[in-house]
Amino acid sequence: MTDERPLKVALLGCGVVGSQVARLMTTHAADLAARVGAPVELAGIAVRRPGRLREGVLSELITTDAHGLAGRPDIDVVVEVIGGIEPARSLISTAFENGASVVTANKALLAQDGPTLYAAADKYDADLYFEAAVAGAIPLLRPLRESLAGDTVNRVLGIVNGTTNFILDRMESSGAGYSEALEEAGALGYAEADPTADVEGFDAAAKAAILAGIAFHTRVRLDDVHREGITEVTASDIASARRMGCTVKLLAICERAADGRSVTARVHPAMIPLTHPLASVREAYNAVFIEADSAGSLMFYGQGAGGVPTASAILGDLVAACRNKVSGARGPGESAYTMLPVSPMGDVVTRYHISLDVADKPGVLSQVAAVFADHGVSIDTVRQQGKDGEASLVVVTHRAPDAALTATVETLRGLDTVRGVASIMRVEGE
Ligand code: HSE
């Protein structure tokens, strides 16, 4: 053991993740002290419902006065696992004003207001760590911020939401439709009672904003991220993907433009080849594929949610913040020096898979092909299957600006011979 004074930790929130942080801090106390160089003591836990039974958590540590706890002068590190914007934002401000370092899992707050949090950490000479905010247990932000600090990251392609990966994986393996797979995800505890944040892509978009900012040393906010969820994905999209040797994943994609002068960040379902490493990420697992100039391709894989895995990431940050307190050092602050602007979705260059229901008569194929040509979109493959005077036409394009692809689809919708656009999906990862 060490002679250093104990470092005092305030835990704000004691739900699925917080209760595991409290448990691990107690059961691993000796190892944490040895690794930090001083005992790490849980000094208080702020909760909203004090009467709730929390197994293994000392009841004398519980308080409902979160502001009082975050502002206590003896607190060295505040761990915020409440989530959401308020009261988390003001509690974190109180912690910094009090000179405490902050460890948080709050992706929504970081994606909305990251620069303000970094500025407060700087002003009060404190640390801000948030490994648990993106992809739960997976060490991702520290490798990006520290291990790749000497490299140039060009692309981040990730499955960063376990709920939607579980649903798409079930649709793929059982042929189920979206609603059926969502129901199964709810029954197994993967989807929340209100799954909107996951299935509409808000959760993944917040993570994409955080990843893009760190990867490209710039600022990307949630509003900068183009977002489409998985609610429109059909069993027939998944079957079409399979015919092309692809699978469908909800991807968070952050890219540096080819000229290096801007970045883009987007979340949407996409077809990826079965040969891509992300295609093998099943069930509720997360994985992030990073392409860097010198390192080449890297993949980070693991559990992106759950109390114990997320608590692992928080404890790692807690050890880092405590070590800095002992040595008088500071962890990395914001690195946004490139200030690269975020381009709109229309500027993204990608490929489309478009499935059309058309009349099966002479000239239809050339009429459809002319629409692609008029918008400067080059066709890669066309597959047609006719039946009783109607046909299904599947067109896969070469890479083109998303705005040109969107305009192509709009024009196709207006043709008399096009009965309907059955599905449109981007093709990525090639
Ligand atoms: N709800 C998220 C998921 C985990 O399904 O991956 C927390 O970000």
Tab-separated table of C-alpha atoms and ligand atoms in Angstrom:
chain	number	residue	atom	x	y	z
A	1	MET	CA	0.000	0.000	0.000
A	2	THR	CA	0.991	3.606	-0.311
A	3	ASP	CA	1.370	6.500	2.131
A	4	GLU	CA	-0.341	8.930	-0.234
A	5	ARG	CA	-3.580	10.487	0.989
A	6	PRO	CA	-6.660	8.723	-0.395
A	7	LEU	CA	-8.167	10.174	-3.555
A	8	LYS	CA	-11.863	10.797	-3.119
A	9	VAL	CA	-14.349	9.928	-5.818
A	10	ALA	CA	-17.941	11.129	-6.152
A	11	LEU	CA	-20.235	8.917	-8.199
A	12	LEU	CA	-23.199	10.672	-9.803
A	13	GLY	CA	-25.761	8.034	-10.786
A	14	CYS	CA	-26.075	4.459	-9.586
A	15	GLY	CA	-28.031	2.657	-12.296
A	16	VAL	CA	-26.895	-0.183	-14.572
A	17	VAL	CA	-23.403	1.294	-15.043
A	18	GLY	CA	-22.963	3.279	-11.804
A	19	SER	CA	-23.740	0.306	-9.554
A	20	GLN	CA	-21.021	-1.698	-11.326
A	21	VAL	CA	-18.545	1.168	-10.971
A	22	ALA	CA	-19.279	1.221	-7.207
A	23	ARG	CA	-18.946	-2.555	-6.937
A	24	LEU	CA	-15.670	-2.746	-8.872
A	25	MET	CA	-14.180	0.188	-6.933
A	26	THR	CA	-14.790	-1.796	-3.746
A	27	THR	CA	-13.760	-5.267	-4.911
A	28	HIS	CA	-10.683	-3.990	-6.783
A	29	ALA	CA	-9.678	-1.379	-4.198
A	30	ALA	CA	-6.237	-2.870	-3.481
A	31	ASP	CA	-5.298	-3.207	-7.159
A	32	LEU	CA	-6.599	0.276	-7.961
A	33	ALA	CA	-4.516	1.755	-5.111
A	34	ALA	CA	-1.396	-0.050	-6.327
A	35	ARG	CA	-1.953	1.089	-9.917
A	36	VAL	CA	-2.706	4.706	-8.985
A	37	GLY	CA	-0.119	5.057	-6.238
A	38	ALA	CA	-2.732	6.119	-3.654
A	39	PRO	CA	-5.933	4.634	-2.255
A	40	VAL	CA	-9.025	5.467	-4.335
A	41	GLU	CA	-12.001	5.952	-2.058
A	42	LEU	CA	-15.669	6.135	-3.027
A	43	ALA	CA	-16.761	9.146	-0.988
A	44	GLY	CA	-20.403	9.490	-2.027
A	45	ILE	CA	-23.027	8.338	-4.510
A	46	ALA	CA	-25.737	10.686	-5.739
A	47	VAL	CA	-29.013	9.031	-6.739
A	48	ARG	CA	-32.533	10.189	-7.537
A	49	ARG	CA	-34.338	7.360	-5.736
A	50	PRO	CA	-32.558	6.680	-2.417
A	51	GLY	CA	-34.973	3.918	-1.345
A	52	ARG	CA	-34.056	1.592	-4.229
A	53	LEU	CA	-32.114	-1.512	-3.224
A	54	ARG	CA	-28.570	-1.467	-4.604
A	55	GLU	CA	-26.808	-4.704	-3.835
A	56	GLY	CA	-23.230	-4.313	-2.602
A	57	VAL	CA	-23.473	-0.498	-2.353
A	58	LEU	CA	-22.957	1.021	1.110
A	59	SER	CA	-26.162	2.864	2.020
A	60	GLU	CA	-24.275	5.499	4.068
A	61	LEU	CA	-22.645	6.751	0.840
A	62	ILE	CA	-25.989	7.471	-0.809
A	63	THR	CA	-27.257	11.049	-1.113
A	64	THR	CA	-29.905	12.800	-3.188
A	65	ASP	CA	-27.889	16.045	-3.150
A	66	ALA	CA	-25.888	15.612	-6.380
A	67	HIS	CA	-24.798	19.283	-6.519
A	68	GLY	CA	-23.638	19.183	-2.911
A	69	LEU	CA	-21.604	16.024	-3.606
A	70	ALA	CA	-20.076	17.294	-6.894
A	71	GLY	CA	-19.056	20.525	-5.139
A	72	ARG	CA	-17.619	18.966	-1.980
A	73	PRO	CA	-14.121	20.437	-1.482
A	74	ASP	CA	-12.507	17.076	-0.653
A	75	ILE	CA	-13.592	15.404	-3.934
A	76	ASP	CA	-10.771	14.709	-6.428
A	77	VAL	CA	-12.682	13.001	-9.244
A	78	VAL	CA	-16.353	13.104	-10.184
A	79	VAL	CA	-17.720	10.167	-12.182
A	80	GLU	CA	-20.900	11.165	-14.035
A	81	VAL	CA	-23.087	8.293	-15.228
A	82	ILE	CA	-26.484	9.981	-15.136
A	83	GLY	CA	-26.616	10.703	-18.890
A	84	GLY	CA	-28.658	13.344	-20.741
A	85	ILE	CA	-27.999	17.063	-20.884
A	86	GLU	CA	-29.301	18.386	-17.554
A	87	PRO	CA	-28.554	18.093	-14.681
A	88	ALA	CA	-25.384	16.356	-15.950
A	89	ARG	CA	-23.996	19.535	-17.591
A	90	SER	CA	-24.345	21.721	-14.486
A	91	LEU	CA	-23.045	18.956	-12.213
A	92	ILE	CA	-19.936	18.610	-14.385
A	93	SER	CA	-19.469	22.409	-14.295
A	94	THR	CA	-19.722	22.336	-10.503
A	95	ALA	CA	-17.134	19.548	-10.382
A	96	PHE	CA	-14.643	21.501	-12.525
A	97	GLU	CA	-15.205	24.744	-10.587
A	98	ASN	CA	-14.331	22.718	-7.528
A	99	GLY	CA	-11.043	21.578	-9.104
A	100	ALA	CA	-12.161	17.961	-9.541
A	101	SER	CA	-11.419	15.934	-12.660
A	102	VAL	CA	-14.376	14.403	-14.470
A	103	VAL	CA	-14.939	10.952	-15.919
A	104	THR	CA	-18.166	10.693	-17.884
A	105	ALA	CA	-20.013	8.311	-20.205
A	106	ASN	CA	-22.283	11.089	-21.449
A	107	LYS	CA	-22.172	10.939	-25.264
A	108	ALA	CA	-25.182	13.225	-25.741
A	109	LEU	CA	-23.591	16.027	-23.725
A	110	LEU	CA	-20.169	15.613	-25.353
A	111	ALA	CA	-21.681	15.587	-28.854
A	112	GLN	CA	-23.689	18.721	-28.094
A	113	ASP	CA	-21.321	20.685	-25.898
A	114	GLY	CA	-17.887	19.019	-25.894
A	115	PRO	CA	-15.860	22.242	-26.434
A	116	THR	CA	-17.486	23.902	-23.399
A	117	LEU	CA	-16.590	20.925	-21.219
A	118	TYR	CA	-12.994	20.896	-22.485
A	119	ALA	CA	-12.723	24.644	-21.874
A	120	ALA	CA	-13.958	24.249	-18.287
A	121	ALA	CA	-11.489	21.402	-17.677
A	122	ASP	CA	-8.683	23.648	-18.991
A	123	LYS	CA	-9.734	26.654	-16.965
A	124	TYR	CA	-9.716	24.702	-13.712
A	125	ASP	CA	-6.640	22.619	-14.575
A	126	ALA	CA	-8.589	19.374	-14.429
A	127	ASP	CA	-8.989	16.280	-16.602
A	128	LEU	CA	-11.940	15.273	-18.757
A	129	TYR	CA	-12.064	11.587	-19.714
A	130	PHE	CA	-14.915	9.854	-21.555
A	131	GLU	CA	-13.802	6.496	-22.957
A	132	ALA	CA	-17.144	4.910	-21.972
A	133	ALA	CA	-19.128	7.394	-24.089
A	134	VAL	CA	-18.305	5.587	-27.353
A	135	ALA	CA	-18.582	1.817	-27.785
A	136	GLY	CA	-18.703	0.898	-24.069
A	137	ALA	CA	-15.815	-1.335	-23.063
A	138	ILE	CA	-13.840	-0.963	-26.291
A	139	PRO	CA	-10.613	1.029	-25.858
A	140	LEU	CA	-11.088	3.439	-28.741
A	141	LEU	CA	-10.803	7.090	-27.741
A	142	ARG	CA	-7.497	6.625	-25.917
A	143	PRO	CA	-5.935	4.805	-28.917
A	144	LEU	CA	-7.240	7.560	-31.217
A	145	ARG	CA	-6.088	10.405	-28.963
A	146	GLU	CA	-2.792	8.914	-27.824
A	147	SER	CA	-1.580	5.880	-29.807
A	148	LEU	CA	-2.493	7.469	-33.165
A	149	ALA	CA	-1.407	10.997	-32.164
A	150	GLY	CA	1.494	10.763	-34.632
A	151	ASP	CA	-0.558	9.425	-37.541
A	152	THR	CA	-3.189	10.839	-39.921
A	153	VAL	CA	-6.584	9.197	-39.668
A	154	ASN	CA	-8.548	9.301	-42.915
A	155	ARG	CA	-11.604	7.219	-42.166
A	156	VAL	CA	-13.497	5.768	-39.227
A	157	LEU	CA	-16.163	3.179	-40.043
A	158	GLY	CA	-17.997	1.786	-37.062
A	159	ILE	CA	-20.804	-0.334	-35.726
A	160	VAL	CA	-21.329	1.703	-32.558
A	161	ASN	CA	-24.856	0.734	-31.555
A	162	GLY	CA	-25.459	-2.758	-30.221
A	163	THR	CA	-29.263	-2.659	-30.286
A	164	THR	CA	-29.461	-1.960	-34.008
A	165	ASN	CA	-26.702	-4.442	-34.804
A	166	PHE	CA	-28.658	-7.091	-32.911
A	167	ILE	CA	-31.849	-6.282	-34.866
A	168	LEU	CA	-30.122	-6.285	-38.278
A	169	ASP	CA	-28.246	-9.471	-37.388
A	170	ARG	CA	-31.537	-11.203	-36.484
A	171	MET	CA	-33.128	-9.998	-39.734
A	172	GLU	CA	-30.148	-11.416	-41.607
A	173	SER	CA	-29.995	-14.785	-39.837
A	174	SER	CA	-33.733	-15.543	-39.571
A	175	GLY	CA	-35.241	-13.598	-42.489
A	176	ALA	CA	-37.420	-11.727	-39.965
A	177	GLY	CA	-38.857	-8.290	-40.719
A	178	TYR	CA	-37.829	-5.187	-38.767
A	179	SER	CA	-40.766	-5.187	-36.306
A	180	GLU	CA	-40.364	-8.854	-35.444
A	181	ALA	CA	-36.607	-8.449	-34.858
A	182	LEU	CA	-37.209	-5.324	-32.724
A	183	GLU	CA	-39.690	-7.259	-30.602
A	184	GLU	CA	-37.152	-10.012	-30.054
A	185	ALA	CA	-34.473	-7.445	-29.127
A	186	GLY	CA	-36.880	-5.972	-26.535
A	187	ALA	CA	-37.750	-9.381	-25.083
A	188	LEU	CA	-34.059	-10.229	-24.678
A	189	GLY	CA	-33.273	-6.882	-23.024
A	190	TYR	CA	-31.253	-5.479	-25.948
A	191	ALA	CA	-33.806	-2.816	-26.909
A	192	GLU	CA	-35.203	-0.284	-24.448
A	193	ALA	CA	-38.950	0.238	-23.913
A	194	ASP	CA	-38.575	3.377	-26.060
A	195	PRO	CA	-35.994	2.321	-28.661
A	196	THR	CA	-36.067	5.643	-30.598
A	197	ALA	CA	-32.544	6.795	-29.694
A	198	ASP	CA	-31.089	3.530	-30.952
A	199	VAL	CA	-33.250	2.640	-33.979
A	200	GLU	CA	-33.407	6.196	-35.346
A	201	GLY	CA	-29.620	6.506	-35.121
A	202	PHE	CA	-29.406	9.333	-32.520
A	203	ASP	CA	-27.140	7.290	-30.215
A	204	ALA	CA	-24.808	6.349	-33.079
A	205	ALA	CA	-24.807	9.942	-34.399
A	206	ALA	CA	-23.614	11.295	-31.025
A	207	LYS	CA	-20.819	8.716	-31.059
A	208	ALA	CA	-19.944	9.611	-34.673
A	209	ALA	CA	-19.627	13.288	-33.694
A	210	ILE	CA	-17.238	12.427	-30.853
A	211	LEU	CA	-15.184	10.042	-33.015
A	212	ALA	CA	-14.917	12.480	-35.937
A	213	GLY	CA	-13.812	15.359	-33.698
A	214	ILE	CA	-11.036	13.309	-32.104
A	215	ALA	CA	-9.976	11.485	-35.287
A	216	PHE	CA	-9.637	14.639	-37.397
A	217	HIS	CA	-8.598	17.097	-34.620
A	218	THR	CA	-11.581	19.290	-35.297
A	219	ARG	CA	-15.031	20.007	-33.886
A	220	VAL	CA	-18.036	18.000	-34.988
A	221	ARG	CA	-21.390	18.451	-33.291
A	222	LEU	CA	-24.391	16.160	-33.287
A	223	ASP	CA	-26.192	18.528	-35.716
A	224	ASP	CA	-23.345	18.123	-38.214
A	225	VAL	CA	-23.934	14.379	-38.473
A	226	HIS	CA	-26.270	13.157	-41.237
A	227	ARG	CA	-28.547	10.573	-39.592
A	228	GLU	CA	-30.831	7.824	-40.890
A	229	GLY	CA	-32.037	4.964	-38.683
A	230	ILE	CA	-32.904	1.341	-39.455
A	231	THR	CA	-36.719	1.504	-39.243
A	232	GLU	CA	-37.119	1.446	-43.041
A	233	VAL	CA	-34.805	-1.530	-43.603
A	234	THR	CA	-36.801	-4.467	-44.984
A	235	ALA	CA	-36.248	-8.204	-45.233
A	236	SER	CA	-36.044	-7.658	-48.997
A	237	ASP	CA	-33.145	-5.141	-48.556
A	238	ILE	CA	-31.291	-7.789	-46.586
A	239	ALA	CA	-32.025	-10.426	-49.230
A	240	SER	CA	-30.810	-8.039	-51.992
A	241	ALA	CA	-27.629	-7.406	-50.026
A	242	ARG	CA	-27.074	-11.142	-49.728
A	243	ARG	CA	-27.436	-11.562	-53.514
A	244	MET	CA	-24.633	-8.995	-53.933
A	245	GLY	CA	-22.400	-10.796	-51.410
A	246	CYS	CA	-23.117	-8.085	-48.809
A	247	THR	CA	-24.795	-7.660	-45.435
A	248	VAL	CA	-26.633	-4.625	-44.008
A	249	LYS	CA	-25.185	-2.763	-40.998
A	250	LEU	CA	-25.971	0.566	-39.352
A	251	LEU	CA	-22.670	2.356	-39.841
A	252	ALA	CA	-21.175	5.494	-38.363
A	253	ILE	CA	-18.849	6.818	-41.057
A	254	CYS	CA	-16.429	9.693	-40.495
A	255	GLU	CA	-14.227	10.676	-43.438
A	256	ARG	CA	-11.619	13.223	-44.355
A	257	ALA	CA	-12.305	14.544	-47.877
A	258	ALA	CA	-9.864	13.426	-50.585
A	259	ASP	CA	-8.361	16.963	-50.721
A	260	GLY	CA	-7.981	16.922	-46.905
A	261	ARG	CA	-9.825	20.240	-46.558
A	262	SER	CA	-13.069	19.094	-44.944
A	263	VAL	CA	-14.628	16.155	-43.149
A	264	THR	CA	-17.998	14.404	-43.156
A	265	ALA	CA	-19.822	12.401	-40.513
A	266	ARG	CA	-22.907	10.292	-41.129
A	267	VAL	CA	-24.937	7.428	-39.719
A	268	HIS	CA	-27.134	5.274	-41.964
A	269	PRO	CA	-27.803	1.664	-42.863
A	270	ALA	CA	-25.448	0.454	-45.586
A	271	MET	CA	-24.535	-2.683	-47.470
A	272	ILE	CA	-21.000	-3.869	-46.803
A	273	PRO	CA	-19.259	-6.831	-48.462
A	274	LEU	CA	-19.295	-10.063	-46.443
A	275	THR	CA	-15.496	-10.018	-46.797
A	276	HIS	CA	-15.194	-6.746	-44.821
A	277	PRO	CA	-14.139	-7.328	-41.170
A	278	LEU	CA	-17.202	-5.384	-39.927
A	279	ALA	CA	-19.538	-7.891	-41.659
A	280	SER	CA	-18.596	-10.529	-39.096
A	281	VAL	CA	-19.667	-8.363	-36.124
A	282	ARG	CA	-22.769	-10.204	-34.898
A	283	GLU	CA	-25.474	-9.792	-32.267
A	284	ALA	CA	-25.071	-6.727	-30.024
A	285	TYR	CA	-21.300	-6.390	-30.438
A	286	ASN	CA	-19.663	-3.153	-31.581
A	287	ALA	CA	-16.567	-2.690	-33.730
A	288	VAL	CA	-14.753	0.274	-35.209
A	289	PHE	CA	-12.528	0.095	-38.267
A	290	ILE	CA	-9.958	2.883	-38.597
A	291	GLU	CA	-7.879	3.712	-41.673
A	292	ALA	CA	-4.754	5.752	-41.022
A	293	ASP	CA	-1.897	6.872	-43.284
A	294	SER	CA	0.909	5.013	-41.527
A	295	ALA	CA	-0.838	2.424	-39.355
A	296	GLY	CA	-3.027	1.211	-42.224
A	297	SER	CA	-6.243	-0.533	-41.183
A	298	LEU	CA	-7.045	-1.205	-37.526
A	299	MET	CA	-10.112	-2.792	-35.982
A	300	PHE	CA	-11.372	-2.460	-32.413
A	301	TYR	CA	-14.019	-4.967	-31.316
A	302	GLY	CA	-15.978	-5.737	-28.158
A	303	GLN	CA	-19.013	-5.063	-26.021
A	304	GLY	CA	-20.455	-1.621	-26.613
A	305	ALA	CA	-22.946	-1.579	-23.760
A	306	GLY	CA	-23.888	-3.252	-20.491
A	307	GLY	CA	-23.114	-2.352	-16.886
A	308	VAL	CA	-19.924	-4.318	-16.299
A	309	PRO	CA	-18.236	-3.733	-19.691
A	310	THR	CA	-18.997	0.008	-19.559
A	311	ALA	CA	-17.752	0.157	-15.960
A	312	SER	CA	-14.432	-1.297	-17.198
A	313	ALA	CA	-13.938	1.759	-19.450
A	314	ILE	CA	-14.906	4.107	-16.622
A	315	LEU	CA	-12.488	2.507	-14.180
A	316	GLY	CA	-9.697	2.799	-16.747
A	317	ASP	CA	-10.412	6.535	-17.006
A	318	LEU	CA	-10.671	6.796	-13.227
A	319	VAL	CA	-7.204	5.278	-12.831
A	320	ALA	CA	-5.812	7.726	-15.417
A	321	ALA	CA	-7.432	10.751	-13.708
A	322	CYS	CA	-6.239	9.584	-10.271
A	323	ARG	CA	-2.679	8.949	-11.494
A	324	ASN	CA	-2.610	12.497	-12.843
A	325	LYS	CA	-3.791	13.835	-9.479
A	326	VAL	CA	-0.986	11.938	-7.723
A	327	SER	CA	1.735	13.079	-10.141
A	328	GLY	CA	0.387	16.584	-10.710
A	329	ALA	CA	0.062	15.901	-14.448
A	330	ARG	CA	-2.800	16.555	-16.871
A	331	GLY	CA	-4.327	14.197	-19.420
A	332	PRO	CA	-4.918	15.235	-23.040
A	333	GLY	CA	-7.189	18.228	-23.593
A	334	GLU	CA	-9.141	19.116	-26.712
A	335	SER	CA	-7.216	18.856	-29.972
A	336	ALA	CA	-9.223	20.803	-32.562
A	337	TYR	CA	-6.384	22.705	-34.204
A	338	THR	CA	-7.225	21.679	-37.806
A	339	MET	CA	-10.672	23.324	-37.508
A	340	LEU	CA	-11.663	21.406	-40.650
A	341	PRO	CA	-15.247	22.275	-41.619
A	342	VAL	CA	-17.904	19.568	-41.804
A	343	SER	CA	-19.354	19.194	-45.323
A	344	PRO	CA	-23.011	18.354	-45.943
A	345	MET	CA	-24.197	14.869	-46.886
A	346	GLY	CA	-24.622	15.899	-50.526
A	347	ASP	CA	-20.821	16.158	-50.826
A	348	VAL	CA	-20.204	12.610	-49.607
A	349	VAL	CA	-18.977	10.353	-52.406
A	350	THR	CA	-20.497	6.894	-52.184
A	351	ARG	CA	-22.259	4.096	-54.113
A	352	TYR	CA	-25.964	3.289	-54.258
A	353	HIS	CA	-27.936	0.070	-54.575
A	354	ILE	CA	-31.357	1.006	-55.993
A	355	SER	CA	-34.214	-1.421	-56.441
A	356	LEU	CA	-37.010	-0.260	-58.788
A	357	ASP	CA	-40.358	-1.741	-59.811
A	358	VAL	CA	-40.803	-0.901	-63.502
A	359	ALA	CA	-42.985	-1.712	-66.497
A	360	ASP	CA	-41.461	-4.528	-68.557
A	361	LYS	CA	-41.637	-3.083	-72.064
A	362	PRO	CA	-39.227	-1.873	-74.742
A	363	GLY	CA	-37.216	1.239	-73.899
A	364	VAL	CA	-37.655	1.204	-70.115
A	365	LEU	CA	-34.113	0.136	-69.361
A	366	SER	CA	-32.645	2.818	-71.642
A	367	GLN	CA	-34.984	5.447	-70.140
A	368	VAL	CA	-33.816	4.521	-66.617
A	369	ALA	CA	-30.164	4.428	-67.703
A	370	ALA	CA	-30.541	7.906	-69.258
A	371	VAL	CA	-31.638	9.351	-65.885
A	372	PHE	CA	-28.431	8.080	-64.277
A	373	ALA	CA	-26.380	9.482	-67.175
A	374	ASP	CA	-28.138	12.872	-67.002
A	375	HIS	CA	-27.072	13.233	-63.354
A	376	GLY	CA	-23.496	12.134	-64.068
A	377	VAL	CA	-23.929	8.864	-62.148
A	378	SER	CA	-22.169	5.886	-63.678
A	379	ILE	CA	-23.859	2.468	-63.447
A	380	ASP	CA	-21.781	-0.486	-62.259
A	381	THR	CA	-24.279	-3.380	-62.572
A	382	VAL	CA	-27.931	-3.854	-63.561
A	383	ARG	CA	-30.049	-6.905	-62.814
A	384	GLN	CA	-33.556	-7.285	-64.178
A	385	GLN	CA	-36.193	-9.875	-63.439
A	386	GLY	CA	-39.524	-9.687	-65.320
A	387	LYS	CA	-42.921	-11.188	-64.546
A	388	ASP	CA	-46.358	-10.538	-66.117
A	389	GLY	CA	-45.456	-7.246	-67.815
A	390	GLU	CA	-43.758	-5.843	-64.703
A	391	ALA	CA	-40.105	-6.113	-63.736
A	392	SER	CA	-37.823	-5.516	-60.825
A	393	LEU	CA	-34.667	-3.645	-61.721
A	394	VAL	CA	-31.684	-3.514	-59.403
A	395	VAL	CA	-29.049	-0.901	-60.240
A	396	VAL	CA	-25.740	-0.591	-58.423
A	397	THR	CA	-23.815	2.594	-59.177
A	398	HIS	CA	-20.175	3.543	-59.162
A	399	ARG	CA	-19.100	6.180	-56.631
A	400	ALA	CA	-20.800	9.563	-57.084
A	401	PRO	CA	-21.693	12.552	-54.897
A	402	ASP	CA	-24.671	11.752	-52.673
A	403	ALA	CA	-26.493	14.843	-54.007
A	404	ALA	CA	-26.307	13.426	-57.573
A	405	LEU	CA	-27.582	10.048	-56.380
A	406	THR	CA	-30.488	11.661	-54.494
A	407	ALA	CA	-31.410	13.749	-57.548
A	408	THR	CA	-31.267	10.610	-59.734
A	409	VAL	CA	-33.727	8.804	-57.444
A	410	GLU	CA	-36.055	11.829	-57.403
A	411	THR	CA	-36.174	11.902	-61.208
A	412	LEU	CA	-36.707	8.127	-61.384
A	413	ARG	CA	-39.700	8.459	-59.044
A	414	GLY	CA	-41.288	10.848	-61.558
A	415	LEU	CA	-41.093	8.452	-64.561
A	416	ASP	CA	-44.408	6.873	-65.685
A	417	THR	CA	-42.660	3.577	-66.296
A	418	VAL	CA	-41.248	3.451	-62.748
A	419	ARG	CA	-44.016	2.026	-60.544
A	420	GLY	CA	-42.035	2.526	-57.356
A	421	VAL	CA	-38.606	2.735	-55.725
A	422	ALA	CA	-38.558	-0.401	-53.570
A	423	SER	CA	-35.305	0.350	-51.776
A	424	ILE	CA	-32.303	2.638	-51.830
A	425	MET	CA	-29.215	1.783	-49.852
A	426	ARG	CA	-25.652	3.012	-49.886
A	427	VAL	CA	-22.867	0.510	-50.431
A	428	GLU	CA	-19.766	1.024	-48.262
A	429	GLY	CA	-16.565	-0.629	-47.203
A	430	GLU	CA	-15.086	-1.450	-50.595
B	1	HSE	N1	-27.968	1.839	-26.434
B	1	HSE	C1	-26.622	1.687	-26.869
B	1	HSE	C2	-26.507	0.458	-27.751
B	1	HSE	C3	-25.626	1.565	-25.773
B	1	HSE	O1	-27.490	-0.217	-28.037
B	1	HSE	O2	-25.398	0.186	-28.178
B	1	HSE	C4	-25.342	2.849	-25.104
B	1	HSE	O3	-24.777	3.774	-25.971
